Coordinates of N, CA and C in Angstrom, one line a residue:
M1 N 159.0 118.4 79.7 CA 157.9 119.4 79.5 C 158.1 120.6 80.4
R2 N 158.8 120.4 81.6 CA 159.1 121.5 82.4 C 160.0 122.5 81.6
K3 N 161.0 122.0 80.8 CA 161.8 122.9 80.1 C 161.1 123.7 79.0
S4 N 160.2 123.0 78.3 CA 159.4 123.8 77.3 C 158.5 124.7 78.0
G5 N 157.9 124.3 79.2 CA 157.0 125.2 79.9 C 157.7 126.4 80.5
R6 N 159.0 126.3 80.9 CA 159.7 127.4 81.4 C 160.1 128.4 80.3
I7 N 160.3 127.9 79.1 CA 160.5 128.8 78.0 C 159.3 129.6 77.7
V8 N 158.1 129.0 77.7 CA 156.9 129.8 77.5 C 156.8 130.8 78.6
R9 N 157.1 130.5 79.8 CA 156.9 131.5 80.9 C 157.9 132.6 80.7
Q10 N 159.1 132.3 80.3 CA 160.1 133.4 80.1 C 159.6 134.4 79.0
V11 N 159.0 133.8 77.9 CA 158.4 134.6 76.8 C 157.3 135.5 77.4
L12 N 156.4 134.9 78.1 CA 155.2 135.7 78.6 C 155.7 136.8 79.6
D13 N 156.7 136.5 80.4 CA 157.2 137.5 81.4 C 157.7 138.7 80.6
E14 N 158.5 138.4 79.5 CA 159.0 139.5 78.7 C 157.9 140.3 78.0
L15 N 156.9 139.6 77.5 CA 155.9 140.3 76.8 C 155.0 141.1 77.8
R16 N 154.8 140.7 79.0 CA 154.1 141.4 80.0 C 154.7 142.8 80.1
E17 N 156.0 142.9 80.2 CA 156.7 144.2 80.3 C 156.6 145.0 79.1
L18 N 156.4 144.5 77.9 CA 156.3 145.2 76.7 C 154.9 145.9 76.5
V19 N 153.9 145.3 77.1 CA 152.5 145.8 76.9 C 152.4 147.2 77.5
K20 N 152.1 148.1 76.5 CA 151.8 149.5 76.9 C 151.0 150.2 75.8
P21 N 150.4 151.3 76.1 CA 149.7 152.0 75.0 C 150.6 152.4 73.8
G22 N 150.1 152.2 72.6 CA 150.9 152.5 71.4 C 151.7 151.3 70.8
V23 N 151.8 150.2 71.6 CA 152.4 149.0 71.1 C 151.4 148.2 70.2
T24 N 151.9 147.6 69.2 CA 151.0 146.8 68.3 C 151.1 145.3 68.8
T25 N 150.1 144.6 68.4 CA 150.2 143.1 68.7 C 151.2 142.5 67.9
M26 N 151.6 143.0 66.7 CA 152.7 142.5 65.9 C 154.0 142.8 66.6
D27 N 154.1 143.9 67.4 CA 155.4 144.1 68.1 C 155.6 143.0 69.1
L28 N 154.5 142.5 69.8 CA 154.6 141.4 70.7 C 154.9 140.1 70.0
E29 N 154.4 139.9 68.8 CA 154.6 138.7 68.0 C 156.1 138.6 67.7
R30 N 156.7 139.7 67.2 CA 158.1 139.7 66.8 C 159.0 139.4 68.0
A31 N 158.7 140.0 69.1 CA 159.5 139.8 70.3 C 159.4 138.4 70.8
A32 N 158.2 137.8 70.7 CA 158.0 136.4 71.2 C 158.8 135.4 70.3
E33 N 158.7 135.6 68.9 CA 159.4 134.7 68.0 C 160.9 134.8 68.3
Q34 N 161.4 136.0 68.5 CA 162.9 136.1 68.7 C 163.3 135.4 70.0
K35 N 162.5 135.6 71.1 CA 162.8 135.0 72.4 C 162.7 133.5 72.3
I36 N 161.7 132.9 71.7 CA 161.6 131.5 71.6 C 162.8 130.9 70.9
R37 N 163.2 131.5 69.8 CA 164.4 131.0 69.0 C 165.7 131.2 69.8
D38 N 165.8 132.4 70.5 CA 167.0 132.6 71.4 C 167.1 131.5 72.5
L39 N 166.0 131.0 72.9 CA 166.0 130.0 74.0 C 166.1 128.6 73.4
G40 N 166.3 128.5 72.1 CA 166.6 127.2 71.5 C 165.3 126.3 71.2
A41 N 164.2 126.9 71.3 CA 162.9 126.2 71.0 C 162.3 126.6 69.7
K42 N 161.2 126.0 69.4 CA 160.4 126.3 68.2 C 159.0 126.8 68.6
P43 N 158.4 127.7 67.9 CA 157.0 128.0 68.2 C 156.1 126.9 67.9
A44 N 155.1 126.7 68.8 CA 154.2 125.6 68.7 C 153.0 126.0 67.8
F45 N 152.6 127.2 67.7 CA 151.4 127.6 67.1 C 151.6 127.9 65.6
K46 N 152.7 128.4 65.2 CA 152.9 128.9 63.8 C 152.9 127.7 62.9
G47 N 152.0 127.7 61.9 CA 151.8 126.6 61.0 C 150.9 125.5 61.5
Y48 N 150.4 125.6 62.7 CA 149.5 124.6 63.2 C 148.1 124.9 62.6
Y49 N 147.6 123.9 61.8 CA 146.4 124.1 61.0 C 146.5 125.4 60.2
D50 N 147.7 125.7 59.7 CA 148.0 126.9 58.9 C 147.8 128.2 59.7
Y51 N 147.9 128.2 61.0 CA 147.9 129.4 61.8 C 149.1 130.2 61.5
P52 N 149.0 131.6 61.3 CA 150.1 132.3 60.7 C 151.2 132.8 61.7
C53 N 150.9 132.7 63.0 CA 151.8 133.5 63.9 C 152.2 132.6 65.1
V54 N 153.2 133.1 65.9 CA 153.7 132.5 67.0 C 152.8 132.6 68.2
L55 N 152.1 133.8 68.3 CA 151.3 134.1 69.4 C 149.8 134.2 69.0
C56 N 148.9 134.0 69.9 CA 147.5 134.5 69.8 C 147.4 135.7 70.7
T57 N 147.0 136.8 70.1 CA 146.8 138.1 70.9 C 145.4 138.5 70.8
S58 N 144.6 138.4 71.9 CA 143.2 138.7 71.8 C 142.9 139.9 72.7
V59 N 142.3 141.0 72.1 CA 142.2 142.2 72.7 C 140.7 142.5 73.1
N60 N 140.4 142.8 74.3 CA 139.1 143.3 74.8 C 138.0 142.2 74.6
E61 N 137.1 142.4 73.6 CA 136.0 141.4 73.4 C 136.5 140.1 72.7
E62 N 137.7 140.1 72.2 CA 138.3 138.9 71.6 C 138.6 137.9 72.8
I63 N 138.2 136.7 72.6 CA 138.4 135.6 73.6 C 139.7 134.9 73.5
V64 N 139.8 134.3 72.3 CA 141.1 133.5 72.0 C 141.3 133.6 70.5
H65 N 142.6 133.2 70.1 CA 143.0 133.0 68.7 C 143.0 134.3 67.9
G66 N 143.1 135.5 68.6 CA 143.4 136.7 67.8 C 144.7 136.7 67.2
I67 N 144.7 137.1 65.9 CA 146.0 137.1 65.1 C 146.7 138.4 65.2
P68 N 148.0 138.4 65.6 CA 148.8 139.6 65.7 C 148.8 140.4 64.4
S69 N 148.8 141.7 64.6 CA 148.7 142.6 63.4 C 149.3 143.9 63.7
E70 N 150.0 144.5 62.6 CA 150.5 145.8 62.7 C 149.4 146.9 63.0
K71 N 148.2 146.5 62.5 CA 147.1 147.5 62.6 C 146.5 147.5 64.0
R72 N 146.7 146.5 64.8 CA 146.1 146.5 66.1 C 147.0 147.2 67.1
V73 N 146.7 148.4 67.4 CA 147.4 149.2 68.4 C 146.8 149.2 69.7
L74 N 147.5 148.8 70.8 CA 146.9 148.7 72.1 C 146.7 150.1 72.6
K75 N 145.6 150.3 73.3 CA 145.2 151.6 73.8 C 145.1 151.6 75.4
E76 N 145.3 152.7 76.0 CA 145.0 152.9 77.4 C 143.6 152.3 77.7
G77 N 143.6 151.4 78.8 CA 142.3 150.9 79.2 C 141.9 149.5 78.5
D78 N 142.7 149.1 77.5 CA 142.4 147.8 76.9 C 142.9 146.7 77.9
I79 N 142.5 145.5 77.5 CA 143.1 144.3 78.1 C 143.5 143.4 76.9
V80 N 144.7 142.7 77.0 CA 145.1 141.9 75.9 C 145.5 140.5 76.5
S81 N 144.9 139.4 75.9 CA 145.3 138.1 76.3 C 146.4 137.6 75.4
I82 N 147.4 137.1 75.9 CA 148.6 136.6 75.2 C 148.7 135.1 75.4
D83 N 148.6 134.3 74.4 CA 148.7 132.9 74.4 C 149.9 132.4 73.6
C84 N 150.8 131.7 74.3 CA 152.1 131.3 73.6 C 152.3 129.8 73.8
G85 N 152.9 129.2 72.8 CA 153.3 127.8 72.9 C 154.7 127.6 72.3
A86 N 155.4 126.6 72.9 CA 156.7 126.3 72.4 C 156.9 124.8 72.4
V87 N 157.8 124.3 71.6 CA 158.2 122.9 71.5 C 159.7 122.8 71.6
L88 N 160.1 121.9 72.5 CA 161.5 121.7 72.8 C 161.8 120.2 72.9
D89 N 162.7 119.7 72.0 CA 162.9 118.2 72.0 C 161.7 117.4 71.9
G90 N 160.7 117.9 71.2 CA 159.5 117.1 70.9 C 158.4 117.3 71.9
Y91 N 158.6 118.1 73.0 CA 157.6 118.2 74.0 C 157.1 119.7 74.0
Y92 N 155.8 119.8 74.3 CA 155.1 121.1 74.2 C 154.9 121.8 75.5
G93 N 154.9 123.1 75.5 CA 154.5 123.9 76.6 C 153.5 124.9 76.0
D94 N 152.5 125.4 76.9 CA 151.4 126.2 76.4 C 150.9 127.0 77.6
A95 N 150.9 128.3 77.5 CA 150.4 129.1 78.6 C 149.8 130.4 78.1
A96 N 149.0 131.1 78.9 CA 148.4 132.3 78.6 C 148.3 133.3 79.8
I97 N 148.3 134.6 79.5 CA 148.1 135.6 80.5 C 147.2 136.7 79.9
T98 N 146.5 137.4 80.7 CA 145.8 138.6 80.2 C 146.3 139.8 81.0
V99 N 146.7 140.8 80.2 CA 147.4 141.9 80.8 C 146.7 143.2 80.6
P100 N 146.5 144.1 81.6 CA 145.9 145.4 81.4 C 146.9 146.3 80.7
V101 N 146.3 147.2 79.9 CA 147.1 148.1 79.1 C 147.1 149.5 79.8
G102 N 148.2 150.0 80.3 CA 148.2 151.3 80.9 C 147.7 151.2 82.3
K103 N 147.4 152.4 82.9 CA 147.0 152.5 84.3 C 145.5 152.7 84.4
E104 N 144.8 152.9 83.3 CA 143.4 153.3 83.5 C 142.4 152.2 83.2
V105 N 142.8 150.9 83.4 CA 141.9 149.8 83.3 C 141.0 149.9 84.5
G106 N 139.6 149.8 84.3 CA 138.7 150.0 85.4 C 138.7 148.9 86.4
A107 N 138.2 149.2 87.6 CA 138.1 148.2 88.7 C 137.3 146.9 88.3
D108 N 136.3 147.1 87.5 CA 135.4 146.0 87.1 C 136.2 145.0 86.2
L109 N 137.1 145.6 85.3 CA 137.9 144.7 84.4 C 139.0 144.1 85.2
R110 N 139.6 144.8 86.2 CA 140.6 144.2 87.0 C 140.1 143.0 87.8
K111 N 138.8 143.2 88.2 CA 138.2 142.1 88.9 C 138.0 140.9 88.0
L112 N 137.6 141.1 86.7 CA 137.5 140.0 85.7 C 138.9 139.3 85.6
L113 N 140.0 140.0 85.5 CA 141.3 139.4 85.4 C 141.6 138.6 86.7
E114 N 141.3 139.2 87.8 CA 141.7 138.5 89.1 C 140.8 137.2 89.3
V115 N 139.6 137.3 89.0 CA 138.7 136.1 89.1 C 139.1 135.0 88.2
T116 N 139.4 135.4 86.9 CA 139.8 134.4 85.9 C 141.1 133.7 86.4
E117 N 142.1 134.5 86.8 CA 143.3 133.8 87.2 C 143.1 133.0 88.5
A118 N 142.3 133.5 89.4 CA 142.0 132.7 90.6 C 141.3 131.4 90.3
S119 N 140.4 131.4 89.3 CA 139.7 130.2 88.9 C 140.7 129.2 88.3
L120 N 141.7 129.7 87.7 CA 142.8 128.7 87.1 C 143.4 128.0 88.3
Y121 N 143.8 128.7 89.3 CA 144.5 128.1 90.5 C 143.6 127.1 91.2
R122 N 142.3 127.5 91.3 CA 141.3 126.6 91.9 C 141.2 125.3 91.1
A123 N 141.2 125.4 89.8 CA 141.2 124.2 88.9 C 142.5 123.4 89.1
I124 N 143.6 124.1 89.1 CA 144.9 123.3 89.3 C 144.9 122.5 90.6
E125 N 144.3 123.0 91.6 CA 144.2 122.2 92.9 C 143.5 120.9 92.7
Q126 N 142.6 120.8 91.7 CA 141.8 119.6 91.5 C 142.5 118.6 90.6
A127 N 143.7 119.0 90.0 CA 144.5 118.1 89.1 C 145.2 117.1 89.9
R128 N 144.5 116.2 90.5 CA 145.0 115.1 91.4 C 144.6 113.7 91.0
I129 N 145.4 112.8 91.2 CA 145.1 111.4 90.9 C 143.8 111.0 91.5
G130 N 142.9 110.4 90.6 CA 141.6 109.9 91.1 C 140.5 110.9 90.9
N131 N 140.9 112.2 90.8 CA 139.8 113.2 90.5 C 139.4 113.1 89.1
T132 N 138.4 113.9 88.7 CA 137.9 113.8 87.3 C 138.1 115.1 86.6
V133 N 137.9 115.1 85.3 CA 137.8 116.3 84.5 C 136.7 117.2 84.9
G134 N 135.6 116.6 85.4 CA 134.5 117.4 85.9 C 134.9 118.2 87.2
D135 N 135.7 117.6 88.0 CA 136.2 118.3 89.2 C 137.0 119.6 88.8
V136 N 137.8 119.5 87.8 CA 138.6 120.6 87.3 C 137.7 121.7 86.7
G137 N 136.8 121.3 85.9 CA 135.9 122.3 85.2 C 134.9 122.9 86.2
A138 N 134.4 122.2 87.2 CA 133.5 122.7 88.2 C 134.2 123.7 89.1
A139 N 135.5 123.5 89.3 CA 136.2 124.5 90.2 C 136.3 125.9 89.5
V140 N 136.5 125.9 88.2 CA 136.4 127.1 87.4 C 135.0 127.7 87.4
Q141 N 134.1 126.9 87.0 CA 132.7 127.4 86.9 C 132.2 128.0 88.2
E142 N 132.4 127.3 89.3 CA 131.8 127.7 90.5 C 132.3 129.1 90.9
H143 N 133.7 129.3 90.8 CA 134.3 130.6 91.2 C 133.9 131.7 90.3
V144 N 133.9 131.4 89.0 CA 133.5 132.5 88.0 C 132.1 132.9 88.2
E145 N 131.2 132.0 88.3 CA 129.8 132.4 88.3 C 129.4 133.0 89.7
A146 N 130.1 132.6 90.7 CA 129.9 133.2 92.0 C 130.2 134.7 92.0
N147 N 131.1 135.0 91.1 CA 131.5 136.4 91.0 C 130.8 137.2 89.9
G148 N 129.8 136.6 89.3 CA 129.0 137.3 88.3 C 129.4 137.3 86.9
F149 N 130.4 136.5 86.6 CA 130.9 136.4 85.2 C 130.5 135.1 84.6
S150 N 130.8 134.9 83.3 CA 130.4 133.6 82.6 C 131.6 132.9 82.0
V151 N 131.4 131.6 81.9 CA 132.4 130.7 81.4 C 132.1 130.4 79.9
V152 N 133.1 130.5 79.0 CA 133.0 130.2 77.6 C 132.8 128.6 77.5
R153 N 131.9 128.2 76.7 CA 131.6 126.8 76.5 C 132.3 126.2 75.3
E154 N 132.4 127.0 74.2 CA 132.9 126.5 72.9 C 134.4 126.2 72.9
F155 N 135.2 126.7 73.7 CA 136.6 126.5 73.7 C 137.0 126.0 75.1
V156 N 137.9 125.0 75.1 CA 138.2 124.3 76.3 C 139.7 124.0 76.4
G157 N 140.2 123.6 77.6 CA 141.6 123.2 77.7 C 141.7 121.8 77.2
H158 N 142.9 121.2 77.4 CA 143.3 120.0 76.7 C 144.4 119.3 77.3
G159 N 144.6 118.0 77.0 CA 145.8 117.3 77.3 C 146.9 117.8 76.4
I160 N 148.2 117.7 76.9 CA 149.3 118.2 76.1 C 150.5 117.3 76.4
G161 N 151.4 117.1 75.4 CA 152.6 116.3 75.6 C 153.5 116.3 74.4
T162 N 153.5 115.3 73.6 CA 154.3 115.3 72.4 C 153.5 115.8 71.2
R163 N 152.2 116.2 71.5 CA 151.4 117.0 70.6 C 150.8 118.1 71.4
L164 N 150.5 119.2 70.6 CA 149.9 120.4 71.3 C 148.6 120.1 71.9
H165 N 147.7 119.4 71.2 CA 146.4 119.1 71.7 C 146.3 117.5 71.8
E166 N 146.1 117.0 73.0 CA 145.8 115.6 73.2 C 144.6 115.4 74.1
E167 N 144.1 114.2 74.2 CA 143.0 113.9 75.1 C 143.5 114.0 76.5
P168 N 142.6 114.2 77.5 CA 141.2 114.6 77.3 C 141.0 116.1 77.1
Q169 N 139.8 116.5 76.6 CA 139.4 117.9 76.7 C 139.2 118.3 78.1
I170 N 139.5 119.5 78.4 CA 139.3 120.0 79.8 C 138.4 121.2 79.8
P171 N 137.1 121.0 79.8 CA 136.1 122.2 79.8 C 136.3 123.0 81.1
N172 N 135.9 124.2 81.0 CA 135.9 125.1 82.2 C 134.5 125.2 82.9
F173 N 133.8 124.1 82.8 CA 132.5 123.9 83.4 C 132.3 122.4 83.6
G174 N 131.4 122.0 84.4 CA 131.2 120.6 84.6 C 130.6 120.2 86.0
A175 N 130.5 119.0 86.2 CA 129.9 118.4 87.4 C 131.0 117.6 88.1
R176 N 131.2 117.9 89.4 CA 132.2 117.1 90.2 C 131.9 115.6 90.1
G177 N 133.0 114.9 90.0 CA 132.9 113.4 89.9 C 132.5 112.8 88.6
H178 N 132.3 113.7 87.6 CA 132.0 113.3 86.2 C 133.2 113.4 85.3
G179 N 133.2 112.7 84.2 CA 134.2 112.8 83.2 C 135.4 111.9 83.4
A180 N 136.4 112.0 82.5 CA 137.5 111.1 82.6 C 138.3 111.3 83.9
K181 N 138.7 110.1 84.4 CA 139.5 110.1 85.7 C 141.0 110.6 85.4
L182 N 141.5 111.3 86.3 CA 142.9 111.8 86.1 C 143.9 110.7 86.7
R183 N 144.9 110.5 85.9 CA 145.9 109.5 86.2 C 147.3 110.1 86.4
E184 N 148.1 109.4 87.2 CA 149.5 109.9 87.3 C 150.2 110.0 86.0
G185 N 150.9 111.1 85.7 CA 151.7 111.3 84.5 C 150.9 112.1 83.4
M186 N 149.6 112.3 83.6 CA 148.9 113.1 82.6 C 149.4 114.6 82.8
V187 N 149.4 115.3 81.7 CA 149.6 116.7 81.7 C 148.4 117.4 81.1
L188 N 147.9 118.4 81.8 CA 146.7 119.1 81.4 C 147.0 120.6 81.1
A189 N 146.5 121.1 80.0 CA 146.6 122.5 79.7 C 145.2 123.1 80.2
I190 N 145.2 123.7 81.4 CA 144.0 124.2 82.0 C 143.9 125.7 81.6
E191 N 142.8 126.1 81.0 CA 142.8 127.5 80.5 C 141.4 128.1 80.6
P192 N 141.1 128.7 81.8 CA 139.8 129.4 81.9 C 139.7 130.5 80.9
M193 N 138.6 130.6 80.2 CA 138.2 131.7 79.3 C 136.9 132.3 79.9
V194 N 136.9 133.5 80.3 CA 135.8 134.1 81.1 C 135.4 135.4 80.5
N195 N 134.1 135.5 80.3 CA 133.5 136.7 79.8 C 132.9 137.6 80.9
F196 N 133.0 138.9 80.7 CA 132.4 139.8 81.6 C 130.9 139.8 81.5
G197 N 130.4 139.5 80.3 CA 128.9 139.4 80.1 C 128.5 138.0 79.9
K198 N 127.8 137.8 78.8 CA 127.2 136.5 78.5 C 128.2 135.5 77.9
P199 N 128.0 134.2 77.9 CA 129.0 133.2 77.5 C 129.1 133.0 76.0
E200 N 128.1 133.5 75.2 CA 128.1 133.1 73.8 C 129.2 133.7 73.0
T201 N 129.7 133.0 72.0 CA 130.8 133.4 71.2 C 130.5 133.3 69.7
R202 N 131.3 133.9 68.9 CA 131.3 133.7 67.5 C 132.7 133.9 66.9
V203 N 133.0 133.3 65.8 CA 134.3 133.4 65.2 C 134.2 134.4 64.0
L204 N 135.2 135.3 63.9 CA 135.2 136.3 62.9 C 135.6 135.7 61.5
G205 N 135.5 136.5 60.5 CA 135.7 136.1 59.1 C 137.1 135.6 58.8
D206 N 138.1 135.9 59.7 CA 139.5 135.4 59.5 C 139.6 133.9 59.9
K207 N 138.4 133.4 60.4 CA 138.3 131.9 60.7 C 139.1 131.5 62.0
W208 N 139.6 132.5 62.6 CA 140.4 132.2 63.9 C 139.8 133.0 65.1
T209 N 139.7 134.3 65.0 CA 139.5 135.1 66.1 C 138.1 134.9 66.7
A210 N 138.0 134.4 67.9 CA 136.7 134.2 68.6 C 136.4 135.4 69.5
V211 N 135.2 135.9 69.4 CA 134.8 137.1 70.2 C 133.5 136.8 70.9
T212 N 133.2 137.7 71.9 CA 131.9 137.6 72.6 C 130.8 138.1 71.7
V213 N 129.7 137.4 71.7 CA 128.5 137.9 70.9 C 128.0 139.2 71.4
D214 N 128.0 139.5 72.8 CA 127.5 140.7 73.3 C 128.5 141.8 73.4
G215 N 129.7 141.6 72.9 CA 130.7 142.7 72.9 C 131.4 142.9 74.3
S216 N 131.1 142.1 75.3 CA 131.7 142.2 76.6 C 133.2 141.7 76.5
Y217 N 134.0 142.3 77.4 CA 135.4 141.9 77.4 C 135.6 140.5 78.0
S218 N 136.7 139.9 77.6 CA 137.0 138.5 78.0 C 138.4 138.3 78.5
A219 N 138.7 137.5 79.5 CA 140.0 137.2 80.0 C 140.3 135.7 79.8
H220 N 141.7 135.4 79.8 CA 142.1 134.1 79.5 C 143.5 133.9 80.3
F221 N 143.5 132.9 81.1 CA 144.8 132.5 81.7 C 145.0 131.0 81.6
E222 N 146.2 130.5 81.5 CA 146.5 129.1 81.2 C 147.8 128.7 81.8
H223 N 147.8 127.5 82.3 CA 149.0 126.8 82.8 C 149.0 125.3 82.3
C224 N 150.2 124.7 82.1 CA 150.3 123.3 81.9 C 150.6 122.7 83.3
V225 N 149.8 121.6 83.6 CA 149.9 121.1 85.0 C 150.0 119.5 84.9
A226 N 151.1 119.0 85.5 CA 151.3 117.6 85.6 C 150.5 117.0 86.8
V227 N 149.9 115.9 86.6 CA 149.2 115.1 87.7 C 150.3 114.2 88.2
T228 N 150.7 114.4 89.5 CA 151.8 113.6 90.1 C 151.3 113.0 91.4
K229 N 152.0 112.0 91.9 CA 151.7 111.4 93.2 C 151.8 112.4 94.3
D230 N 152.6 113.5 94.1 CA 152.7 114.5 95.1 C 151.8 115.7 94.9
G231 N 150.8 115.5 94.0 CA 149.8 116.6 93.7 C 150.1 117.3 92.4
P232 N 149.4 118.4 92.2 CA 149.6 119.1 90.9 C 151.0 119.7 90.8
M233 N 151.6 119.7 89.6 CA 152.9 120.3 89.4 C 152.7 121.2 88.2
I234 N 152.8 122.6 88.4 CA 152.7 123.5 87.4 C 154.0 123.6 86.6
L235 N 154.0 123.3 85.3 CA 155.1 123.2 84.4 C 155.5 124.5 83.7
T236 N 154.5 125.5 83.8 CA 154.7 126.7 83.0 C 154.8 127.9 84.0
Q237 N 155.5 127.8 85.1 CA 155.8 128.9 86.0 C 157.2 129.0 86.3

């Protein structure tokens, strides 16, 4: 899983450098598909429940599962969440980043990105033997809400291994000490989805793209994390 995770990281690192005004989300899609294949892996998302693409590219008020398109041109001041998965030798990797477009992203949006990413690492710290799913979710929720943002409820992280989505579900909210106990050898896809405004979501007519109901912008970061006797091990860095 470290091998598949590193492939996902290489793809995301390349895509981060490609993000600039005038680029389309389909440009990112094509680059990702080529990179995954060049690295000897297969895309995890394409064909999954008939999803049409290698990436999910979610711009501004889109939270997750945005479908790449030639028509979606990134503009100065946008933010774009890029979610990528790969499978190598039957094992899955899955990670996401949110990237500012250009130099004119405001300080409030940069704070949204910083807080969302920081909440991910606080959650990762809780991925320890004997802790619970609630400990992981609470770490996200506490940090996000302390900074005035809101946590999405309808979409959650998940276990991952020989399938893209395995038990247990990993909400980005919860109560410490509650939920499934974490055991050695589990791998969790921890993925805070954080809205600038209110937490409510809706899914667009394409049946995939989830957006904020109030139109506020949303950020998304994700790592795959193994629960080991030596503490959390990030597999997608």
